[in-house]
Short mmCIF file of C-alpha atoms and ligand atoms in Angstrom, two decimals:
data_model
loop_
_atom_site.label_atom_id
_atom_site.label_comp_id
_atom_site.label_asym_id
_atom_site.label_seq_id
_atom_site.Cartn_x
_atom_site.Cartn_y
_atom_site.Cartn_z
CA MET A 103 34.81 118.65 99.42
CA SER A 104 34.19 115.57 97.31
CA LEU A 105 35.02 112.13 98.63
CA THR A 106 37.84 111.81 96.10
CA GLU A 107 39.37 115.03 97.43
CA LYS A 108 39.00 113.79 101.02
CA ILE A 109 40.81 110.58 100.06
CA ALA A 110 43.69 112.56 98.48
CA GLU A 111 44.02 114.70 101.61
CA LEU A 112 44.00 111.65 103.88
CA LEU A 113 46.66 109.93 101.77
CA ALA A 114 48.93 113.01 101.92
CA GLU A 115 48.52 113.16 105.71
CA ALA A 116 49.25 109.41 106.09
CA GLU A 117 52.39 109.74 103.94
CA ARG A 118 53.75 112.52 106.20
CA ALA A 119 52.91 110.64 109.38
CA ILE A 120 54.51 107.38 108.21
CA ALA A 121 57.69 109.15 107.06
CA ALA A 122 58.00 110.73 110.53
CA ALA A 123 57.35 107.51 112.50
CA ALA A 124 60.38 106.64 114.63
CA SER A 125 59.44 103.21 116.02
CA ALA A 126 57.61 100.00 115.22
CA GLU A 127 55.03 100.96 117.88
CA ALA A 128 54.36 104.30 116.20
CA LEU A 129 53.87 102.52 112.87
CA GLU A 130 51.37 100.08 114.39
CA ALA A 131 49.40 103.03 115.83
CA LEU A 132 49.35 104.61 112.34
CA ARG A 133 48.17 101.35 110.77
CA VAL A 134 45.26 101.24 113.22
CA ARG A 135 44.55 104.95 112.70
CA TYR A 136 44.29 104.75 108.91
CA LEU A 137 43.47 101.15 108.04
CA GLY A 138 41.91 99.80 111.29
CA ARG A 139 38.65 97.88 110.72
CA LYS A 140 36.62 99.73 113.34
CA GLU A 141 38.08 103.22 113.81
CA GLY A 142 40.27 103.46 110.71
CA ARG A 143 39.91 106.76 108.80
CA LEU A 144 40.01 105.10 105.39
CA THR A 145 37.51 102.48 106.57
CA ALA A 146 35.21 105.34 107.52
CA ILE A 147 35.56 106.87 104.05
CA LEU A 148 34.70 103.51 102.43
CA ARG A 149 31.53 103.47 104.50
CA GLU A 150 30.60 106.90 103.10
CA LEU A 151 30.79 105.42 99.58
CA ALA A 152 27.21 104.21 99.92
CA ALA A 153 26.00 107.81 100.08
CA VAL A 154 27.92 108.98 96.99
CA PRO A 155 25.86 109.51 93.79
CA ALA A 156 25.97 106.36 91.63
CA GLU A 157 27.87 108.05 88.77
CA GLU A 158 30.71 109.18 91.08
CA ARG A 159 30.97 105.90 93.00
CA PRO A 160 33.31 103.87 90.74
CA ALA A 161 35.93 106.67 90.62
CA ALA A 162 35.74 107.28 94.38
CA GLY A 163 35.89 103.53 95.09
CA GLU A 164 38.99 103.14 92.94
CA ALA A 165 40.69 106.15 94.62
CA ALA A 166 39.92 104.70 98.06
CA ASN A 167 41.37 101.29 97.09
CA ARG A 168 44.54 102.85 95.66
CA ALA A 169 44.97 104.91 98.84
CA LYS A 170 44.56 101.79 100.99
CA ASN A 171 47.19 99.86 99.00
CA ARG A 172 49.55 102.81 99.02
CA ILE A 173 49.31 103.27 102.81
CA ALA A 174 49.82 99.53 103.37
CA ALA A 175 52.94 99.61 101.14
CA LEU A 176 54.32 102.70 102.91
CA LEU A 177 53.80 101.05 106.31
CA GLU A 178 55.66 97.94 105.18
CA GLU A 179 58.54 99.93 103.71
CA ALA A 180 58.88 101.99 106.90
CA ALA A 181 58.86 98.82 109.00
CA GLY A 182 61.83 97.51 106.95
CA ARG A 183 63.66 100.82 107.33
CA LEU A 184 63.20 100.83 111.10
CA ALA A 185 64.24 97.15 111.50
CA ALA A 186 67.49 97.41 109.47
CA PRO A 187 69.57 99.31 112.06
CA ALA A 188 68.40 96.87 114.70
CA ARG A 189 69.71 93.96 112.65
CA ALA A 190 73.12 95.66 112.17
CA GLU A 191 73.21 96.35 115.91
CA ALA A 192 72.69 92.67 116.69
CA ALA A 193 75.67 91.68 114.44
CA VAL A 194 78.12 93.83 116.44
CA ASP A 195 79.46 92.33 119.65
CA ARG A 196 80.52 95.44 121.55
CA THR A 197 82.25 93.36 124.22
CA LEU A 198 84.92 92.08 121.77
CA PRO A 199 88.36 93.69 122.08
CA GLY A 200 89.16 96.06 119.18
CA ARG A 201 91.16 94.86 116.19
CA ARG A 202 94.72 96.12 116.33
CA ALA A 203 95.59 98.24 113.29
CA TRP A 204 98.41 96.85 111.10
CA ARG A 205 101.27 99.28 111.50
CA GLY A 206 103.74 97.60 109.16
CA ALA A 207 107.00 95.85 109.99
CA ARG A 208 110.48 95.52 108.59
CA HIS A 209 110.84 92.90 105.86
CA PRO A 210 112.61 89.75 107.14
CA VAL A 211 115.55 90.42 104.78
CA THR A 212 115.88 93.95 106.18
CA GLN A 213 115.80 92.50 109.69
CA VAL A 214 118.69 90.14 108.86
CA ILE A 215 120.70 92.98 107.25
CA ASP A 216 120.15 95.26 110.26
CA GLU A 217 121.12 92.53 112.72
CA ILE A 218 124.34 91.73 110.85
CA CYS A 219 125.24 95.42 110.78
CA THR A 220 124.57 95.69 114.52
CA VAL A 221 126.76 92.66 115.32
CA LEU A 222 129.66 93.87 113.18
CA ALA A 223 129.34 97.47 114.32
CA ARG A 224 130.91 96.17 117.57
CA LEU A 225 134.06 95.43 115.51
CA GLY A 226 134.06 98.89 113.96
CA PHE A 227 132.24 98.23 110.66
CA THR A 228 130.07 101.04 109.27
CA ARG A 229 127.57 100.95 106.42
CA ALA A 230 128.40 102.18 102.94
CA ARG A 231 126.31 102.42 99.83
CA GLY A 232 126.55 103.29 96.17
CA PRO A 233 124.71 103.36 92.83
CA GLU A 234 122.72 100.39 91.52
CA VAL A 235 123.37 101.50 87.93
CA GLU A 236 127.11 101.01 87.47
CA THR A 237 129.77 101.11 84.82
CA ASP A 238 131.26 97.86 83.57
CA TRP A 239 134.61 99.10 84.90
CA TYR A 240 133.42 99.29 88.55
CA ASN A 241 131.31 96.15 88.32
CA PHE A 242 133.88 93.92 86.57
CA VAL A 243 137.25 95.36 85.48
CA ALA A 244 138.26 96.92 88.82
CA LEU A 245 137.36 93.65 90.52
CA ASN A 246 139.84 91.64 88.48
CA THR A 247 137.08 90.32 86.26
CA PRO A 248 137.85 90.93 82.57
CA LEU A 249 134.87 91.77 80.34
CA ASP A 250 135.26 88.43 78.54
CA HIS A 251 134.74 86.60 81.85
CA PRO A 252 131.51 84.50 81.90
CA ALA A 253 130.08 86.68 84.73
CA ALA A 254 130.13 89.68 82.34
CA ASP A 255 128.23 87.77 79.65
CA MET A 256 125.11 89.40 78.16
CA HIS A 257 123.17 86.39 79.37
CA ASP A 258 124.13 86.92 83.01
CA THR A 259 124.00 90.72 83.37
CA PHE A 260 121.39 93.41 82.66
CA TYR A 261 123.15 95.88 80.32
CA ILE A 262 121.68 99.33 79.87
CA GLY A 263 124.05 100.37 77.08
CA ARG A 264 127.14 102.62 76.71
CA GLY A 265 129.07 100.63 79.34
CA LEU A 266 126.26 100.92 81.92
CA LEU A 267 124.62 97.99 83.66
CA LEU A 268 122.64 97.03 86.77
CA ARG A 269 125.29 96.02 89.32
CA SER A 270 125.53 92.22 89.65
CA HIS A 271 127.05 92.49 93.14
CA THR A 272 127.60 95.24 95.72
CA SER A 273 131.41 95.06 95.27
CA PRO A 274 131.64 98.28 93.15
CA VAL A 275 130.77 100.18 96.35
CA GLN A 276 133.97 98.84 97.99
CA ILE A 277 135.98 100.09 94.99
CA ARG A 278 134.34 103.53 95.19
CA THR A 279 134.88 103.69 98.98
CA MET A 280 138.58 102.81 98.67
CA GLN A 281 138.99 105.46 95.97
CA GLN A 282 137.50 107.99 98.35
CA TYR A 283 139.20 107.05 101.67
CA ARG A 284 142.64 105.93 102.83
CA PRO A 285 142.98 102.83 105.09
CA PRO A 286 142.04 101.74 107.68
CA ILE A 287 138.69 100.80 106.13
CA ARG A 288 135.99 98.62 107.65
CA ILE A 289 132.67 98.74 105.79
CA LEU A 290 129.51 96.72 105.29
CA VAL A 291 127.68 97.12 102.01
CA PRO A 292 124.07 95.94 101.88
CA GLY A 293 122.00 96.53 98.77
CA MET A 294 120.09 95.28 95.76
CA CYS A 295 121.89 93.43 92.96
CA TYR A 296 120.64 92.23 89.60
CA ARG A 297 121.35 89.13 87.55
CA ARG A 298 119.67 87.53 84.58
CA ASP A 299 118.51 84.61 86.68
CA ALA A 300 115.29 82.63 86.69
CA PHE A 301 112.67 83.76 89.22
CA ASP A 302 112.14 80.45 90.99
CA ALA A 303 112.15 78.89 94.46
CA SER A 304 115.89 79.56 94.96
CA HIS A 305 116.71 82.46 92.57
CA ALA A 306 115.55 86.00 92.02
CA PRO A 307 116.68 88.41 89.25
CA ALA A 308 116.76 91.21 91.86
CA PHE A 309 118.13 90.26 95.28
CA GLU A 310 120.03 91.66 98.26
CA GLN A 311 123.69 91.15 98.98
CA LEU A 312 125.66 92.10 102.01
CA GLU A 313 129.40 92.35 101.60
CA GLY A 314 132.14 93.40 104.01
CA LEU A 315 135.60 94.80 103.49
CA ALA A 316 138.47 95.51 105.90
CA VAL A 317 141.78 97.02 104.71
CA ASP A 318 144.65 98.03 106.95
CA GLU A 319 148.31 97.37 107.66
CA GLY A 320 148.93 93.87 108.98
CA ILE A 321 145.51 92.32 108.25
CA SER A 322 145.75 88.55 107.83
CA PHE A 323 143.55 85.52 107.30
CA VAL A 324 143.42 85.21 111.12
CA ASP A 325 141.50 88.51 111.27
CA LEU A 326 139.09 87.21 108.64
CA LYS A 327 138.44 83.98 110.57
CA ALA A 328 138.03 85.78 113.91
CA THR A 329 135.70 88.39 112.41
CA LEU A 330 133.47 85.79 110.74
CA ALA A 331 133.43 83.61 113.89
CA GLU A 332 132.30 86.66 115.88
CA PHE A 333 129.71 87.45 113.21
CA ALA A 334 128.29 83.89 113.30
CA ARG A 335 128.15 83.71 117.10
CA GLY A 336 126.65 87.19 117.36
CA LEU A 337 123.96 86.45 114.77
CA PHE A 338 123.09 82.81 115.50
CA GLY A 339 124.29 82.05 119.07
CA SER A 340 127.45 81.30 121.05
CA ASP A 341 127.39 77.54 120.22
CA ILE A 342 127.83 78.21 116.48
CA ARG A 343 131.15 77.18 114.85
CA VAL A 344 132.63 78.27 111.52
CA ARG A 345 134.58 76.28 108.92
CA PHE A 346 136.34 77.33 105.73
CA ARG A 347 136.62 75.36 102.47
CA PRO A 348 138.96 76.49 99.67
CA SER A 349 137.23 78.24 96.76
CA PHE A 350 137.83 80.82 94.04
CA PHE A 351 136.69 84.39 93.42
CA PRO A 352 138.39 86.76 90.94
CA PHE A 353 138.75 89.50 93.59
CA THR A 354 140.14 87.48 96.52
CA GLU A 355 143.20 85.24 96.93
CA PRO A 356 143.08 82.90 98.76
CA SER A 357 139.28 82.45 98.75
CA ALA A 358 136.95 80.29 100.80
CA GLU A 359 133.37 79.13 101.12
CA VAL A 360 132.26 79.65 104.71
CA ASP A 361 130.01 77.18 106.54
CA VAL A 362 128.43 77.62 109.96
CA THR A 363 126.90 75.04 112.30
CA CYS A 364 123.37 74.37 111.02
CA ILE A 365 121.18 76.89 112.83
CA ILE A 366 118.14 74.60 112.63
CA CYS A 367 119.54 71.39 114.23
CA ARG A 368 122.57 73.05 115.93
CA GLY A 369 124.85 70.52 114.18
CA ALA A 370 122.99 67.25 114.81
CA GLY A 371 122.01 66.82 111.15
CA CYS A 372 118.64 67.62 109.60
CA ARG A 373 116.84 68.13 106.30
CA VAL A 374 118.02 71.74 105.96
CA CYS A 375 121.74 70.80 106.25
CA LYS A 376 121.18 67.50 104.42
CA GLY A 377 122.45 65.63 107.46
CA THR A 378 125.90 67.29 107.45
CA GLY A 379 125.36 69.59 110.46
CA TRP A 380 126.74 72.51 108.40
CA ILE A 381 125.19 75.16 106.16
CA GLU A 382 127.05 77.30 103.66
CA ILE A 383 126.20 80.95 104.24
CA MET A 384 128.91 83.01 102.56
CA GLY A 385 132.11 83.39 100.60
CA ALA A 386 135.23 85.22 101.74
CA GLY A 387 138.91 85.75 101.12
CA MET A 388 141.93 88.07 101.25
CA VAL A 389 141.55 90.98 98.84
CA ASP A 390 143.61 90.31 95.71
CA PRO A 391 146.62 92.71 95.70
CA ALA A 392 145.78 93.59 92.08
CA VAL A 393 142.44 95.06 93.29
CA LEU A 394 144.22 97.16 95.94
CA GLU A 395 146.67 98.47 93.30
CA THR A 396 143.74 99.36 91.01
CA VAL A 397 142.38 101.83 93.58
CA GLY A 398 145.86 103.25 94.21
CA TYR A 399 146.64 101.52 97.50
CA ASP A 400 150.20 100.26 98.14
CA ALA A 401 149.64 96.50 98.19
CA GLU A 402 153.04 95.97 99.82
CA ARG A 403 151.89 97.99 102.82
CA TYR A 404 148.17 97.19 103.02
CA THR A 405 146.28 93.93 103.05
CA GLY A 406 142.58 93.26 103.49
CA PHE A 407 139.83 90.70 103.72
CA ALA A 408 136.37 90.64 102.17
CA PHE A 409 133.26 88.54 102.48
CA GLY A 410 129.88 88.36 100.83
CA MET A 411 126.52 86.77 101.55
CA GLY A 412 122.88 86.75 100.51
CA PRO A 413 120.74 87.96 103.45
CA GLY A 414 117.66 86.62 101.62
CA ARG A 415 119.06 83.10 101.82
CA ILE A 416 119.90 83.56 105.49
CA ALA A 417 116.34 84.81 106.17
CA MET A 418 114.96 81.72 104.36
CA VAL A 419 116.97 79.32 106.56
CA ARG A 420 116.30 81.24 109.76
CA TYR A 421 112.53 81.66 109.30
CA GLY A 422 111.89 78.43 107.37
CA ILE A 423 110.73 80.25 104.22
CA PRO A 424 110.50 77.55 101.53
CA ASP A 425 110.37 79.67 98.35
CA MET A 426 112.46 82.77 97.54
CA ARG A 427 109.58 84.31 95.56
CA LEU A 428 107.72 84.78 98.85
CA LEU A 429 110.35 87.37 99.82
CA TYR A 430 109.63 89.51 96.79
CA GLU A 431 105.88 89.06 96.40
CA ALA A 432 105.29 89.86 100.05
CA ASP A 433 102.22 91.70 101.31
CA HIS A 434 101.20 92.43 104.91
CA ARG A 435 99.84 88.90 105.47
CA PHE A 436 103.36 87.57 104.85
CA LEU A 437 105.19 90.35 106.67
CA GLU A 438 102.98 90.20 109.78
CA GLN A 439 104.49 86.78 110.60
CA PHE A 440 107.93 88.34 111.12
CA ALA A 441 106.82 91.48 112.95
C1 2U9 B 614 136.36 94.06 96.82
C2 2U9 B 614 137.19 93.02 97.14
C3 2U9 B 614 136.67 91.80 97.48
C4 2U9 B 614 133.52 90.23 98.16
C5 2U9 B 614 133.28 88.77 98.30
C6 2U9 B 614 132.22 86.83 98.21
C7 2U9 B 614 133.45 86.41 98.62
C8 2U9 B 614 131.07 85.96 97.97
C9 2U9 B 614 128.80 85.94 97.17
C10 2U9 B 614 128.37 84.71 97.80
C11 2U9 B 614 126.97 84.43 97.28
C12 2U9 B 614 127.66 86.87 97.42
O1 2U9 B 614 125.26 86.15 97.98
S1 2U9 B 614 126.25 85.94 97.04
O2 2U9 B 614 125.90 86.15 95.69
N1 2U9 B 614 129.98 86.59 97.57
O3 2U9 B 614 131.18 84.78 98.09
N2 2U9 B 614 132.13 88.17 98.02
S2 2U9 B 614 134.44 87.73 98.79
O4 2U9 B 614 134.84 90.41 97.87
C13 2U9 B 614 135.31 91.63 97.53
C14 2U9 B 614 134.47 92.65 97.21
C15 2U9 B 614 135.00 93.88 96.88
C16 2U9 B 614 136.91 95.37 96.43
#
């Protein structure tokens, strides 16, 4: 066997041994075995070079040098491979408690809606729902709002065409429910509504509403006030008071804006209530008899009250959310705070 052949055989053996080495110690032993100055196998071969015929010597010398460099490179590469898992190991502190997986949570607006429904369920209110794509009759005409009313303007409502639109309030659901059932009726209607509004800190073109309706014989404004007082105390606390200011809605008569004691300062006056101690949280009123007649109820026999609010606005006050867009651009980092 020529020296060049011996070198090739040695290199192949070293490659196999280095690939199989499982520790830094094993690698060091291999380095000594192949490249060691005294006992190294390649060192021994280099010594034999002197005995090789002069014409073969340059080729054998070059082969021996290449083998030496190759083995050194393989040893270094293997050392890196064996050290890498050790480095990763050091970065893991196995004594730390595990990270809890994010399991999701109800959106703050959903939480407010659910709470309101729970409080008013005690007074016999159940949930109702209906389509978000409505006809202009259900959305406007049946609610005493003629189609030339400003609310029905192209600039305020998303029209789909052929008398269809995205509902601008949840009130069409009350009309549909009354058409379907006889009194007594007590329903809560939460759901998405759509208006051609700016998307800014206090408006969103798609937003939630929660409306309520009660219709029966003998219902008066006293029932409305007592129901809303119960609602406010149940939702915000027993120290909360309610006040009514005259207002106007096409579908109620008389109508009122409803204020509650500021839930941030409990009435003392703060930035949120602009020092008044009160915050406006909804509108309400006695259902206009014309609306009752429209659904075929006898308005001489039945009366009713209705109210409406924006649970998004209530969530903003309650949780101190400064910008409405946060509610609709929410990801888990936002939602986790209300879990
Ligand atoms: C029927 C009859 C009456 C629903 C009502 C309000 C007053 C009201 C808005 C306030 C701001 C909702 O969040 S908001 O956009 N709503 O003030 N809504 S009474 O009255 C009805 C509804 C349906 C058949």
